[in-house]
Amino acid sequence: MTIKKNVYENTVHQFNKAADIMKLDADVRKILSCSTNEITVNFPAIMDDGQVRIFTSYRVQHNNALGPYKGGIRYHPRVDINEVRALATWMTWKTAITDIPFGGAKGGIKIDPSEYSISELERITRRYTFALGSNIGPEYDIPAPDVNTNPQIMAWILDTYLSMMPPQERQRCYHVVTGKPVELGGSIGRNKATGQGTVFIIERWAKDHDFDLNSCTYFVQGFGNVGSWAARLMKLHSSKLLAVEDATGAIFNQDGIDPDDLYAYAIKHRGISDYPKAKMIDHKSFMSTTADIFIPAALENQINADTAPLLDVKLVAEGANGPTDTDGDTILQEKGINLLPDVLCNAGGVVVSYFEWLQNKRSEFWDLDEVDSKLRRIMNNSYARVLDAVDAYHVDWRTAACIVALSRLEKVYKGRGIFP
Ligand code: NAD
């Protein structure tokens, strides 16, 4: 898969388009067009062979008008300031669309985690947390998992952060990070939340379009947290998974692929490559799969001028952040393909992160029914808000979603005014 442009250009384009159409207040526009804080830290960590290596890391805090900064941490060799800036901006929009009391942030380390041992990753994670210091905090900026990070990494962040606190203050700071293992204060349902939210939004779309998910076909790019959960939850509708692509390759089976069986295989073999119950295909064939729904759940800029013409689907449901670039958007619209945009479709993760944060603050533990029913309600309400904006402004879904977010933020800034 190719990653072409600077992804932040897409964000700026989306922002300007929505701001123009809704006539966003000129002063609010200036504020929301840049991030509040952009932290770059180069930090050392000791490798297993005793050598010291320097790592470059970021935390971008885009906006906190609606609540503490909130957003995941990504470990990937391609992480750079523009990518983190784009992801942080989308977080601001996502929390505004879902109407949860958080702002937007994102962080990342420029690293290929597959090149490091577990103990090296632990030291790198702890040293990154130490380097961020008071730039994160339970009422200030709350990280969570993203690409190549997981509950174990959140546990190391938690432990490092708490270890830097005076002992008598530690118990009240468990909500400094979300996506923790359940035994360490994580929420039931957080691990599947992004995939679950994506499927709730697909269900809502299907209801609106009188579309039968039980007999539909779909394919998924990315088979990590978001992609594998989305695929496994679509299975509950008996929808047929035709193709999957991850960093190790792409596979196809016209008779369908069992997502649970593939998941077990992918865990064991560290990827889907050579899965025996499907054939390997190339990227172009993968993107050309004829199906009802495509769920991109890997990285940015996957649906672009080269690949969008290949798509033969009715719906793109964006599990990933920024999988469609501006050319891709135009081509999807020309082809009449429906789009459920990332800032709506994958918001389930941050919504259940909010639930985790609340449970920690209140010393509560909710069961899965409570988490899922509250998540479904928030996703449905968010969908309805975006649909209203589609109708009111006669725009595409991505622009409408951005308008919902900017309108909410505009009200807050106009109500509070600009200090001094
Ligand atoms: P992950 O690390 O669990 O999985 C990433 C998947 O993408 C893996 O299967 C990997 O093999 C695949 N991938 C990587 N490079 C690829 C390539 N070149 N071609 C095809 N596949 C490739 O990450 P995740 O948490 O599932 O995140 C996936 C996307 O969802 C990202 O855009 C992320 O920002 C977004 N997202 C994640 C969450 C969350 O809660 N984890 C929430 C909202 C959005």
JSON list of N, CA, C and O and ligand atoms in Angstrom, two decimals, residues 1-3 74 76 87 91 94 106 145-149 190-191 193-194 221-228 245-249 283 296-300 302 319-323 346-347 349-350, ligand 1:
[
{"chain": "A", "resi": 1, "resn": "MET", "atom": "N", "xyz": [0.84, -1.18, 0.00]},
{"chain": "A", "resi": 1, "resn": "MET", "atom": "CA", "xyz": [0.00, 0.00, 0.00]},
{"chain": "A", "resi": 1, "resn": "MET", "atom": "C", "xyz": [0.88, 1.25, 0.00]},
{"chain": "A", "resi": 1, "resn": "MET", "atom": "O", "xyz": [1.92, 1.25, 0.63]},
{"chain": "A", "resi": 2, "resn": "THR", "atom": "N", "xyz": [0.48, 2.26, -0.73]},
{"chain": "A", "resi": 2, "resn": "THR", "atom": "CA", "xyz": [1.30, 3.48, -0.82]},
{"chain": "A", "resi": 2, "resn": "THR", "atom": "C", "xyz": [0.68, 4.60, 0.01]},
{"chain": "A", "resi": 2, "resn": "THR", "atom": "O", "xyz": [-0.52, 4.73, 0.08]},
{"chain": "A", "resi": 3, "resn": "ILE", "atom": "N", "xyz": [1.55, 5.35, 0.64]},
{"chain": "A", "resi": 3, "resn": "ILE", "atom": "CA", "xyz": [1.06, 6.49, 1.41]},
{"chain": "A", "resi": 3, "resn": "ILE", "atom": "C", "xyz": [1.67, 7.71, 0.75]},
{"chain": "A", "resi": 3, "resn": "ILE", "atom": "O", "xyz": [2.87, 7.87, 0.73]},
{"chain": "A", "resi": 74, "resn": "ARG", "atom": "N", "xyz": [0.49, 6.57, 18.98]},
{"chain": "A", "resi": 74, "resn": "ARG", "atom": "CA", "xyz": [0.81, 5.67, 17.87]},
{"chain": "A", "resi": 74, "resn": "ARG", "atom": "C", "xyz": [2.30, 5.38, 17.85]},
{"chain": "A", "resi": 74, "resn": "ARG", "atom": "O", "xyz": [3.11, 6.30, 18.04]},
{"chain": "A", "resi": 76, "resn": "HIS", "atom": "N", "xyz": [4.88, 4.12, 15.14]},
{"chain": "A", "resi": 76, "resn": "HIS", "atom": "CA", "xyz": [4.99, 3.76, 13.72]},
{"chain": "A", "resi": 76, "resn": "HIS", "atom": "C", "xyz": [6.18, 4.50, 13.13]},
{"chain": "A", "resi": 76, "resn": "HIS", "atom": "O", "xyz": [6.43, 5.66, 13.47]},
{"chain": "A", "resi": 87, "resn": "LEU", "atom": "N", "xyz": [-4.10, 14.00, 13.17]},
{"chain": "A", "resi": 87, "resn": "LEU", "atom": "CA", "xyz": [-4.85, 13.10, 14.04]},
{"chain": "A", "resi": 87, "resn": "LEU", "atom": "C", "xyz": [-5.41, 13.83, 15.26]},
{"chain": "A", "resi": 87, "resn": "LEU", "atom": "O", "xyz": [-6.52, 13.57, 15.71]},
{"chain": "A", "resi": 91, "resn": "MET", "atom": "N", "xyz": [-9.36, 14.49, 16.36]},
{"chain": "A", "resi": 91, "resn": "MET", "atom": "CA", "xyz": [-9.88, 14.15, 17.70]},
{"chain": "A", "resi": 91, "resn": "MET", "atom": "C", "xyz": [-10.74, 15.29, 18.24]},
{"chain": "A", "resi": 91, "resn": "MET", "atom": "O", "xyz": [-11.78, 15.04, 18.87]},
{"chain": "A", "resi": 94, "resn": "LYS", "atom": "N", "xyz": [-14.01, 14.90, 16.57]},
{"chain": "A", "resi": 94, "resn": "LYS", "atom": "CA", "xyz": [-14.70, 13.67, 16.97]},
{"chain": "A", "resi": 94, "resn": "LYS", "atom": "C", "xyz": [-15.39, 13.83, 18.31]},
{"chain": "A", "resi": 94, "resn": "LYS", "atom": "O", "xyz": [-16.54, 13.45, 18.50]},
{"chain": "A", "resi": 106, "resn": "LYS", "atom": "N", "xyz": [-3.17, 14.04, 20.15]},
{"chain": "A", "resi": 106, "resn": "LYS", "atom": "CA", "xyz": [-2.64, 12.76, 19.64]},
{"chain": "A", "resi": 106, "resn": "LYS", "atom": "C", "xyz": [-1.14, 12.75, 19.91]},
{"chain": "A", "resi": 106, "resn": "LYS", "atom": "O", "xyz": [-0.50, 13.80, 19.99]},
{"chain": "A", "resi": 145, "resn": "PRO", "atom": "N", "xyz": [-4.84, 3.93, 23.39]},
{"chain": "A", "resi": 145, "resn": "PRO", "atom": "CA", "xyz": [-4.15, 3.18, 22.33]},
{"chain": "A", "resi": 145, "resn": "PRO", "atom": "C", "xyz": [-4.47, 3.69, 20.92]},
{"chain": "A", "resi": 145, "resn": "PRO", "atom": "O", "xyz": [-5.52, 4.26, 20.67]},
{"chain": "A", "resi": 146, "resn": "ASP", "atom": "N", "xyz": [-3.53, 3.49, 20.02]},
{"chain": "A", "resi": 146, "resn": "ASP", "atom": "CA", "xyz": [-3.75, 3.72, 18.59]},
{"chain": "A", "resi": 146, "resn": "ASP", "atom": "C", "xyz": [-2.91, 2.66, 17.86]},
{"chain": "A", "resi": 146, "resn": "ASP", "atom": "O", "xyz": [-2.65, 1.58, 18.43]},
{"chain": "A", "resi": 147, "resn": "VAL", "atom": "N", "xyz": [-2.48, 2.95, 16.64]},
{"chain": "A", "resi": 147, "resn": "VAL", "atom": "CA", "xyz": [-1.77, 1.94, 15.84]},
{"chain": "A", "resi": 147, "resn": "VAL", "atom": "C", "xyz": [-0.52, 1.46, 16.61]},
{"chain": "A", "resi": 147, "resn": "VAL", "atom": "O", "xyz": [0.29, 2.27, 17.07]},
{"chain": "A", "resi": 148, "resn": "ASN", "atom": "N", "xyz": [-0.41, 0.15, 16.72]},
{"chain": "A", "resi": 148, "resn": "ASN", "atom": "CA", "xyz": [0.74, -0.51, 17.36]},
{"chain": "A", "resi": 148, "resn": "ASN", "atom": "C", "xyz": [0.89, -0.22, 18.85]},
{"chain": "A", "resi": 148, "resn": "ASN", "atom": "O", "xyz": [1.97, -0.46, 19.41]},
{"chain": "A", "resi": 149, "resn": "THR", "atom": "N", "xyz": [-0.12, 0.29, 19.48]},
{"chain": "A", "resi": 149, "resn": "THR", "atom": "CA", "xyz": [-0.10, 0.38, 20.95]},
{"chain": "A", "resi": 149, "resn": "THR", "atom": "C", "xyz": [-1.35, -0.35, 21.47]},
{"chain": "A", "resi": 149, "resn": "THR", "atom": "O", "xyz": [-2.32, -0.52, 20.73]},
{"chain": "A", "resi": 190, "resn": "ARG", "atom": "N", "xyz": [-13.88, -1.65, 26.09]},
{"chain": "A", "resi": 190, "resn": "ARG", "atom": "CA", "xyz": [-13.03, -0.64, 25.43]},
{"chain": "A", "resi": 190, "resn": "ARG", "atom": "C", "xyz": [-12.25, -1.24, 24.28]},
{"chain": "A", "resi": 190, "resn": "ARG", "atom": "O", "xyz": [-12.06, -0.61, 23.26]},
{"chain": "A", "resi": 191, "resn": "ASN", "atom": "N", "xyz": [-11.81, -2.50, 24.48]},
{"chain": "A", "resi": 191, "resn": "ASN", "atom": "CA", "xyz": [-10.98, -3.11, 23.45]},
{"chain": "A", "resi": 191, "resn": "ASN", "atom": "C", "xyz": [-11.71, -3.21, 22.11]},
{"chain": "A", "resi": 191, "resn": "ASN", "atom": "O", "xyz": [-11.15, -2.95, 21.06]},
{"chain": "A", "resi": 193, "resn": "ALA", "atom": "N", "xyz": [-14.29, -1.34, 21.31]},
{"chain": "A", "resi": 193, "resn": "ALA", "atom": "CA", "xyz": [-15.18, -0.18, 21.17]},
{"chain": "A", "resi": 193, "resn": "ALA", "atom": "C", "xyz": [-15.15, 0.49, 19.80]},
{"chain": "A", "resi": 193, "resn": "ALA", "atom": "O", "xyz": [-16.19, 0.89, 19.28]},
{"chain": "A", "resi": 194, "resn": "THR", "atom": "N", "xyz": [-13.97, 0.62, 19.21]},
{"chain": "A", "resi": 194, "resn": "THR", "atom": "CA", "xyz": [-13.90, 1.33, 17.93]},
{"chain": "A", "resi": 194, "resn": "THR", "atom": "C", "xyz": [-14.58, 0.49, 16.83]},
{"chain": "A", "resi": 194, "resn": "THR", "atom": "O", "xyz": [-15.38, 1.01, 16.05]},
{"chain": "A", "resi": 221, "resn": "GLN", "atom": "N", "xyz": [-9.59, -3.51, 5.38]},
{"chain": "A", "resi": 221, "resn": "GLN", "atom": "CA", "xyz": [-8.14, -3.26, 5.31]},
{"chain": "A", "resi": 221, "resn": "GLN", "atom": "C", "xyz": [-7.64, -2.95, 6.73]},
{"chain": "A", "resi": 221, "resn": "GLN", "atom": "O", "xyz": [-8.14, -2.04, 7.38]},
{"chain": "A", "resi": 222, "resn": "GLY", "atom": "N", "xyz": [-6.64, -3.71, 7.17]},
{"chain": "A", "resi": 222, "resn": "GLY", "atom": "CA", "xyz": [-6.17, -3.59, 8.56]},
{"chain": "A", "resi": 222, "resn": "GLY", "atom": "C", "xyz": [-6.89, -4.65, 9.38]},
{"chain": "A", "resi": 222, "resn": "GLY", "atom": "O", "xyz": [-8.13, -4.71, 9.36]},
{"chain": "A", "resi": 223, "resn": "PHE", "atom": "N", "xyz": [-6.12, -5.50, 10.05]},
{"chain": "A", "resi": 223, "resn": "PHE", "atom": "CA", "xyz": [-6.75, -6.54, 10.87]},
{"chain": "A", "resi": 223, "resn": "PHE", "atom": "C", "xyz": [-6.17, -6.49, 12.28]},
{"chain": "A", "resi": 223, "resn": "PHE", "atom": "O", "xyz": [-5.86, -7.50, 12.90]},
{"chain": "A", "resi": 224, "resn": "GLY", "atom": "N", "xyz": [-5.99, -5.24, 12.76]},
{"chain": "A", "resi": 224, "resn": "GLY", "atom": "CA", "xyz": [-5.55, -5.05, 14.15]},
{"chain": "A", "resi": 224, "resn": "GLY", "atom": "C", "xyz": [-6.76, -4.86, 15.04]},
{"chain": "A", "resi": 224, "resn": "GLY", "atom": "O", "xyz": [-7.79, -5.49, 14.84]},
{"chain": "A", "resi": 225, "resn": "ASN", "atom": "N", "xyz": [-6.65, -3.95, 15.97]},
{"chain": "A", "resi": 225, "resn": "ASN", "atom": "CA", "xyz": [-7.75, -3.75, 16.91]},
{"chain": "A", "resi": 225, "resn": "ASN", "atom": "C", "xyz": [-9.05, -3.40, 16.17]},
{"chain": "A", "resi": 225, "resn": "ASN", "atom": "O", "xyz": [-10.06, -4.09, 16.32]},
{"chain": "A", "resi": 226, "resn": "VAL", "atom": "N", "xyz": [-9.03, -2.37, 15.38]},
{"chain": "A", "resi": 226, "resn": "VAL", "atom": "CA", "xyz": [-10.28, -1.87, 14.78]},
{"chain": "A", "resi": 226, "resn": "VAL", "atom": "C", "xyz": [-10.80, -2.83, 13.71]},
{"chain": "A", "resi": 226, "resn": "VAL", "atom": "O", "xyz": [-11.97, -3.23, 13.72]},
{"chain": "A", "resi": 227, "resn": "GLY", "atom": "N", "xyz": [-9.92, -3.23, 12.79]},
{"chain": "A", "resi": 227, "resn": "GLY", "atom": "CA", "xyz": [-10.35, -4.07, 11.67]},
{"chain": "A", "resi": 227, "resn": "GLY", "atom": "C", "xyz": [-10.84, -5.44, 12.12]},
{"chain": "A", "resi": 227, "resn": "GLY", "atom": "O", "xyz": [-11.88, -5.93, 11.66]},
{"chain": "A", "resi": 228, "resn": "SER", "atom": "N", "xyz": [-10.11, -6.06, 13.04]},
{"chain": "A", "resi": 228, "resn": "SER", "atom": "CA", "xyz": [-10.51, -7.42, 13.44]},
{"chain": "A", "resi": 228, "resn": "SER", "atom": "C", "xyz": [-11.81, -7.39, 14.24]},
{"chain": "A", "resi": 228, "resn": "SER", "atom": "O", "xyz": [-12.68, -8.24, 14.06]},
{"chain": "A", "resi": 245, "resn": "GLU", "atom": "N", "xyz": [-6.78, -7.19, 4.14]},
{"chain": "A", "resi": 245, "resn": "GLU", "atom": "CA", "xyz": [-5.38, -6.84, 3.90]},
{"chain": "A", "resi": 245, "resn": "GLU", "atom": "C", "xyz": [-4.78, -6.32, 5.20]},
{"chain": "A", "resi": 245, "resn": "GLU", "atom": "O", "xyz": [-5.43, -5.57, 5.94]},
{"chain": "A", "resi": 246, "resn": "ASP", "atom": "N", "xyz": [-3.56, -6.74, 5.49]},
{"chain": "A", "resi": 246, "resn": "ASP", "atom": "CA", "xyz": [-2.82, -6.11, 6.59]},
{"chain": "A", "resi": 246, "resn": "ASP", "atom": "C", "xyz": [-1.40, -5.85, 6.11]},
{"chain": "A", "resi": 246, "resn": "ASP", "atom": "O", "xyz": [-1.11, -5.95, 4.91]},
{"chain": "A", "resi": 247, "resn": "ALA", "atom": "N", "xyz": [-0.50, -5.51, 7.04]},
{"chain": "A", "resi": 247, "resn": "ALA", "atom": "CA", "xyz": [0.85, -5.14, 6.63]},
{"chain": "A", "resi": 247, "resn": "ALA", "atom": "C", "xyz": [1.61, -6.31, 6.00]},
{"chain": "A", "resi": 247, "resn": "ALA", "atom": "O", "xyz": [2.61, -6.11, 5.32]},
{"chain": "A", "resi": 248, "resn": "THR", "atom": "N", "xyz": [1.10, -7.54, 6.20]},
{"chain": "A", "resi": 248, "resn": "THR", "atom": "CA", "xyz": [1.80, -8.71, 5.67]},
{"chain": "A", "resi": 248, "resn": "THR", "atom": "C", "xyz": [1.28, -9.16, 4.31]},
{"chain": "A", "resi": 248, "resn": "THR", "atom": "O", "xyz": [1.85, -10.05, 3.68]},
{"chain": "A", "resi": 249, "resn": "GLY", "atom": "N", "xyz": [0.16, -8.57, 3.84]},
{"chain": "A", "resi": 249, "resn": "GLY", "atom": "CA", "xyz": [-0.37, -8.96, 2.53]},
{"chain": "A", "resi": 249, "resn": "GLY", "atom": "C", "xyz": [-1.90, -8.94, 2.51]},
{"chain": "A", "resi": 249, "resn": "GLY", "atom": "O", "xyz": [-2.53, -8.50, 3.48]},
{"chain": "A", "resi": 283, "resn": "HIS", "atom": "N", "xyz": [-2.38, -5.86, -3.93]},
{"chain": "A", "resi": 283, "resn": "HIS", "atom": "CA", "xyz": [-3.10, -4.71, -3.38]},
{"chain": "A", "resi": 283, "resn": "HIS", "atom": "C", "xyz": [-4.18, -4.20, -4.34]},
{"chain": "A", "resi": 283, "resn": "HIS", "atom": "O", "xyz": [-5.30, -3.86, -3.92]},
{"chain": "A", "resi": 296, "resn": "PRO", "atom": "N", "xyz": [-12.06, 0.46, 5.65]},
{"chain": "A", "resi": 296, "resn": "PRO", "atom": "CA", "xyz": [-10.62, 0.70, 5.81]},
{"chain": "A", "resi": 296, "resn": "PRO", "atom": "C", "xyz": [-10.34, 0.87, 7.31]},
{"chain": "A", "resi": 296, "resn": "PRO", "atom": "O", "xyz": [-10.98, 1.68, 7.98]},
{"chain": "A", "resi": 297, "resn": "ALA", "atom": "N", "xyz": [-9.38, 0.11, 7.84]},
{"chain": "A", "resi": 297, "resn": "ALA", "atom": "CA", "xyz": [-9.08, 0.16, 9.28]},
{"chain": "A", "resi": 297, "resn": "ALA", "atom": "C", "xyz": [-7.57, 0.02, 9.48]},
{"chain": "A", "resi": 297, "resn": "ALA", "atom": "O", "xyz": [-7.12, -0.68, 10.39]},
{"chain": "A", "resi": 298, "resn": "ALA", "atom": "N", "xyz": [-6.80, 0.68, 8.59]},
{"chain": "A", "resi": 298, "resn": "ALA", "atom": "CA", "xyz": [-5.34, 0.62, 8.73]},
{"chain": "A", "resi": 298, "resn": "ALA", "atom": "C", "xyz": [-4.79, 2.04, 8.85]},
{"chain": "A", "resi": 298, "resn": "ALA", "atom": "O", "xyz": [-4.91, 2.66, 9.91]},
{"chain": "A", "resi": 299, "resn": "LEU", "atom": "N", "xyz": [-4.23, 2.56, 7.76]},
{"chain": "A", "resi": 299, "resn": "LEU", "atom": "CA", "xyz": [-3.55, 3.86, 7.86]},
{"chain": "A", "resi": 299, "resn": "LEU", "atom": "C", "xyz": [-4.21, 4.90, 6.94]},
{"chain": "A", "resi": 299, "resn": "LEU", "atom": "O", "xyz": [-5.25, 4.64, 6.34]},
{"chain": "A", "resi": 300, "resn": "GLU", "atom": "N", "xyz": [-3.56, 6.05, 6.81]},
{"chain": "A", "resi": 300, "resn": "GLU", "atom": "CA", "xyz": [-4.16, 7.17, 6.06]},
{"chain": "A", "resi": 300, "resn": "GLU", "atom": "C", "xyz": [-3.97, 7.02, 4.55]},
{"chain": "A", "resi": 300, "resn": "GLU", "atom": "O", "xyz": [-3.14, 6.25, 4.08]},
{"chain": "A", "resi": 302, "resn": "GLN", "atom": "N", "xyz": [-5.43, 5.83, 1.97]},
{"chain": "A", "resi": 302, "resn": "GLN", "atom": "CA", "xyz": [-5.54, 4.58, 1.22]},
{"chain": "A", "resi": 302, "resn": "GLN", "atom": "C", "xyz": [-6.50, 4.68, 0.05]},
{"chain": "A", "resi": 302, "resn": "GLN", "atom": "O", "xyz": [-6.35, 4.00, -0.95]},
{"chain": "A", "resi": 319, "resn": "GLY", "atom": "N", "xyz": [-13.17, 3.00, 9.48]},
{"chain": "A", "resi": 319, "resn": "GLY", "atom": "CA", "xyz": [-12.69, 2.62, 10.80]},
{"chain": "A", "resi": 319, "resn": "GLY", "atom": "C", "xyz": [-11.38, 3.31, 11.12]},
{"chain": "A", "resi": 319, "resn": "GLY", "atom": "O", "xyz": [-11.10, 3.68, 12.26]},
{"chain": "A", "resi": 320, "resn": "ALA", "atom": "N", "xyz": [-10.55, 3.50, 10.10]},
{"chain": "A", "resi": 320, "resn": "ALA", "atom": "CA", "xyz": [-9.26, 4.19, 10.28]},
{"chain": "A", "resi": 320, "resn": "ALA", "atom": "C", "xyz": [-9.48, 5.69, 10.34]},
{"chain": "A", "resi": 320, "resn": "ALA", "atom": "O", "xyz": [-10.53, 6.20, 9.95]},
{"chain": "A", "resi": 321, "resn": "ASN", "atom": "N", "xyz": [-8.46, 6.40, 10.79]},
{"chain": "A", "resi": 321, "resn": "ASN", "atom": "CA", "xyz": [-8.45, 7.85, 10.70]},
{"chain": "A", "resi": 321, "resn": "ASN", "atom": "C", "xyz": [-7.82, 8.27, 9.38]},
{"chain": "A", "resi": 321, "resn": "ASN", "atom": "O", "xyz": [-6.73, 7.80, 9.03]},
{"chain": "A", "resi": 322, "resn": "GLY", "atom": "N", "xyz": [-8.53, 9.11, 8.64]},
{"chain": "A", "resi": 322, "resn": "GLY", "atom": "CA", "xyz": [-7.97, 9.68, 7.42]},
{"chain": "A", "resi": 322, "resn": "GLY", "atom": "C", "xyz": [-7.67, 8.72, 6.30]},
{"chain": "A", "resi": 322, "resn": "GLY", "atom": "O", "xyz": [-6.73, 8.96, 5.53]},
{"chain": "A", "resi": 323, "resn": "PRO", "atom": "N", "xyz": [-8.45, 7.62, 6.12]},
{"chain": "A", "resi": 323, "resn": "PRO", "atom": "CA", "xyz": [-8.08, 6.67, 5.06]},
{"chain": "A", "resi": 323, "resn": "PRO", "atom": "C", "xyz": [-8.35, 7.21, 3.65]},
{"chain": "A", "resi": 323, "resn": "PRO", "atom": "O", "xyz": [-7.84, 6.65, 2.69]},
{"chain": "A", "resi": 346, "resn": "ASN", "atom": "N", "xyz": [-15.53, 6.02, 13.52]},
{"chain": "A", "resi": 346, "resn": "ASN", "atom": "CA", "xyz": [-14.61, 5.34, 14.45]},
{"chain": "A", "resi": 346, "resn": "ASN", "atom": "C", "xyz": [-14.59, 5.98, 15.84]},
{"chain": "A", "resi": 346, "resn": "ASN", "atom": "O", "xyz": [-13.69, 5.72, 16.63]},
{"chain": "A", "resi": 347, "resn": "ALA", "atom": "N", "xyz": [-15.62, 6.78, 16.14]},
{"chain": "A", "resi": 347, "resn": "ALA", "atom": "CA", "xyz": [-15.62, 7.52, 17.41]},
{"chain": "A", "resi": 347, "resn": "ALA", "atom": "C", "xyz": [-15.91, 6.63, 18.62]},
{"chain": "A", "resi": 347, "resn": "ALA", "atom": "O", "xyz": [-15.78, 7.08, 19.77]},
{"chain": "A", "resi": 349, "resn": "GLY", "atom": "N", "xyz": [-14.26, 4.39, 19.99]},
{"chain": "A", "resi": 349, "resn": "GLY", "atom": "CA", "xyz": [-13.09, 4.23, 20.87]},
{"chain": "A", "resi": 349, "resn": "GLY", "atom": "C", "xyz": [-13.01, 5.34, 21.89]},
{"chain": "A", "resi": 349, "resn": "GLY", "atom": "O", "xyz": [-12.88, 5.09, 23.10]},
{"chain": "A", "resi": 350, "resn": "VAL", "atom": "N", "xyz": [-13.14, 6.57, 21.43]},
{"chain": "A", "resi": 350, "resn": "VAL", "atom": "CA", "xyz": [-13.01, 7.68, 22.38]},
{"chain": "A", "resi": 350, "resn": "VAL", "atom": "C", "xyz": [-14.25, 7.76, 23.28]},
{"chain": "A", "resi": 350, "resn": "VAL", "atom": "O", "xyz": [-14.16, 8.17, 24.44]},
{"chain": "B", "resi": 1, "resn": "NAD", "atom": "P1", "xyz": [-3.47, -1.74, 15.05]},
{"chain": "B", "resi": 1, "resn": "NAD", "atom": "O1", "xyz": [-2.04, -1.47, 15.21]},
{"chain": "B", "resi": 1, "resn": "NAD", "atom": "O2", "xyz": [-4.15, -2.59, 16.05]},
{"chain": "B", "resi": 1, "resn": "NAD", "atom": "O3", "xyz": [-3.76, -2.36, 13.60]},
{"chain": "B", "resi": 1, "resn": "NAD", "atom": "C1", "xyz": [-3.30, -1.76, 12.43]},
{"chain": "B", "resi": 1, "resn": "NAD", "atom": "C2", "xyz": [-3.54, -2.70, 11.29]},
{"chain": "B", "resi": 1, "resn": "NAD", "atom": "O4", "xyz": [-3.18, -2.06, 10.08]},
{"chain": "B", "resi": 1, "resn": "NAD", "atom": "C3", "xyz": [-2.70, -3.99, 11.38]},
{"chain": "B", "resi": 1, "resn": "NAD", "atom": "O5", "xyz": [-3.45, -5.10, 10.99]},
{"chain": "B", "resi": 1, "resn": "NAD", "atom": "C4", "xyz": [-1.59, -3.71, 10.38]},
{"chain": "B", "resi": 1, "resn": "NAD", "atom": "O6", "xyz": [-1.03, -4.90, 9.85]},
{"chain": "B", "resi": 1, "resn": "NAD", "atom": "C5", "xyz": [-2.38, -2.94, 9.33]},
{"chain": "B", "resi": 1, "resn": "NAD", "atom": "N1", "xyz": [-1.47, -2.25, 8.42]},
{"chain": "B", "resi": 1, "resn": "NAD", "atom": "C6", "xyz": [-0.35, -1.54, 8.75]},
{"chain": "B", "resi": 1, "resn": "NAD", "atom": "N2", "xyz": [0.31, -1.19, 7.65]},
{"chain": "B", "resi": 1, "resn": "NAD", "atom": "C7", "xyz": [-0.43, -1.67, 6.62]},
{"chain": "B", "resi": 1, "resn": "NAD", "atom": "C8", "xyz": [-0.26, -1.65, 5.23]},
{"chain": "B", "resi": 1, "resn": "NAD", "atom": "N3", "xyz": [0.84, -1.08, 4.69]},
{"chain": "B", "resi": 1, "resn": "NAD", "atom": "N4", "xyz": [-1.23, -2.21, 4.45]},
{"chain": "B", "resi": 1, "resn": "NAD", "atom": "C9", "xyz": [-2.32, -2.81, 5.00]},
{"chain": "B", "resi": 1, "resn": "NAD", "atom": "N5", "xyz": [-2.51, -2.89, 6.33]},
{"chain": "B", "resi": 1, "resn": "NAD", "atom": "C10", "xyz": [-1.58, -2.31, 7.10]},
{"chain": "B", "resi": 1, "resn": "NAD", "atom": "O7", "xyz": [-4.16, -0.30, 14.96]},
{"chain": "B", "resi": 1, "resn": "NAD", "atom": "P2", "xyz": [-5.67, 0.08, 15.24]},
{"chain": "B", "resi": 1, "resn": "NAD", "atom": "O8", "xyz": [-5.76, 0.56, 16.64]},
{"chain": "B", "resi": 1, "resn": "NAD", "atom": "O9", "xyz": [-6.57, -1.01, 14.75]},
{"chain": "B", "resi": 1, "resn": "NAD", "atom": "O10", "xyz": [-5.84, 1.37, 14.32]},
{"chain": "B", "resi": 1, "resn": "NAD", "atom": "C11", "xyz": [-6.19, 1.27, 12.94]},
{"chain": "B", "resi": 1, "resn": "NAD", "atom": "C12", "xyz": [-6.77, 2.60, 12.49]},
{"chain": "B", "resi": 1, "resn": "NAD", "atom": "O11", "xyz": [-7.90, 2.93, 13.29]},
{"chain": "B", "resi": 1, "resn": "NAD", "atom": "C13", "xyz": [-5.83, 3.80, 12.62]},
{"chain": "B", "resi": 1, "resn": "NAD", "atom": "O12", "xyz": [-6.13, 4.72, 11.60]},
{"chain": "B", "resi": 1, "resn": "NAD", "atom": "C14", "xyz": [-6.22, 4.39, 13.96]},
{"chain": "B", "resi": 1, "resn": "NAD", "atom": "O13", "xyz": [-5.86, 5.75, 14.08]},
{"chain": "B", "resi": 1, "resn": "NAD", "atom": "C15", "xyz": [-7.72, 4.21, 13.89]},
{"chain": "B", "resi": 1, "resn": "NAD", "atom": "N6", "xyz": [-8.40, 4.27, 15.18]},
{"chain": "B", "resi": 1, "resn": "NAD", "atom": "C16", "xyz": [-8.05, 3.44, 16.19]},
{"chain": "B", "resi": 1, "resn": "NAD", "atom": "C17", "xyz": [-8.73, 3.51, 17.40]},
{"chain": "B", "resi": 1, "resn": "NAD", "atom": "C18", "xyz": [-8.47, 2.57, 18.53]},
{"chain": "B", "resi": 1, "resn": "NAD", "atom": "O14", "xyz": [-9.23, 2.59, 19.50]},
{"chain": "B", "resi": 1, "resn": "NAD", "atom": "N7", "xyz": [-7.46, 1.71, 18.47]},
{"chain": "B", "resi": 1, "resn": "NAD", "atom": "C19", "xyz": [-9.75, 4.46, 17.56]},
{"chain": "B", "resi": 1, "resn": "NAD", "atom": "C20", "xyz": [-10.10, 5.28, 16.50]},
{"chain": "B", "resi": 1, "resn": "NAD", "atom": "C21", "xyz": [-9.41, 5.16, 15.30]}
]
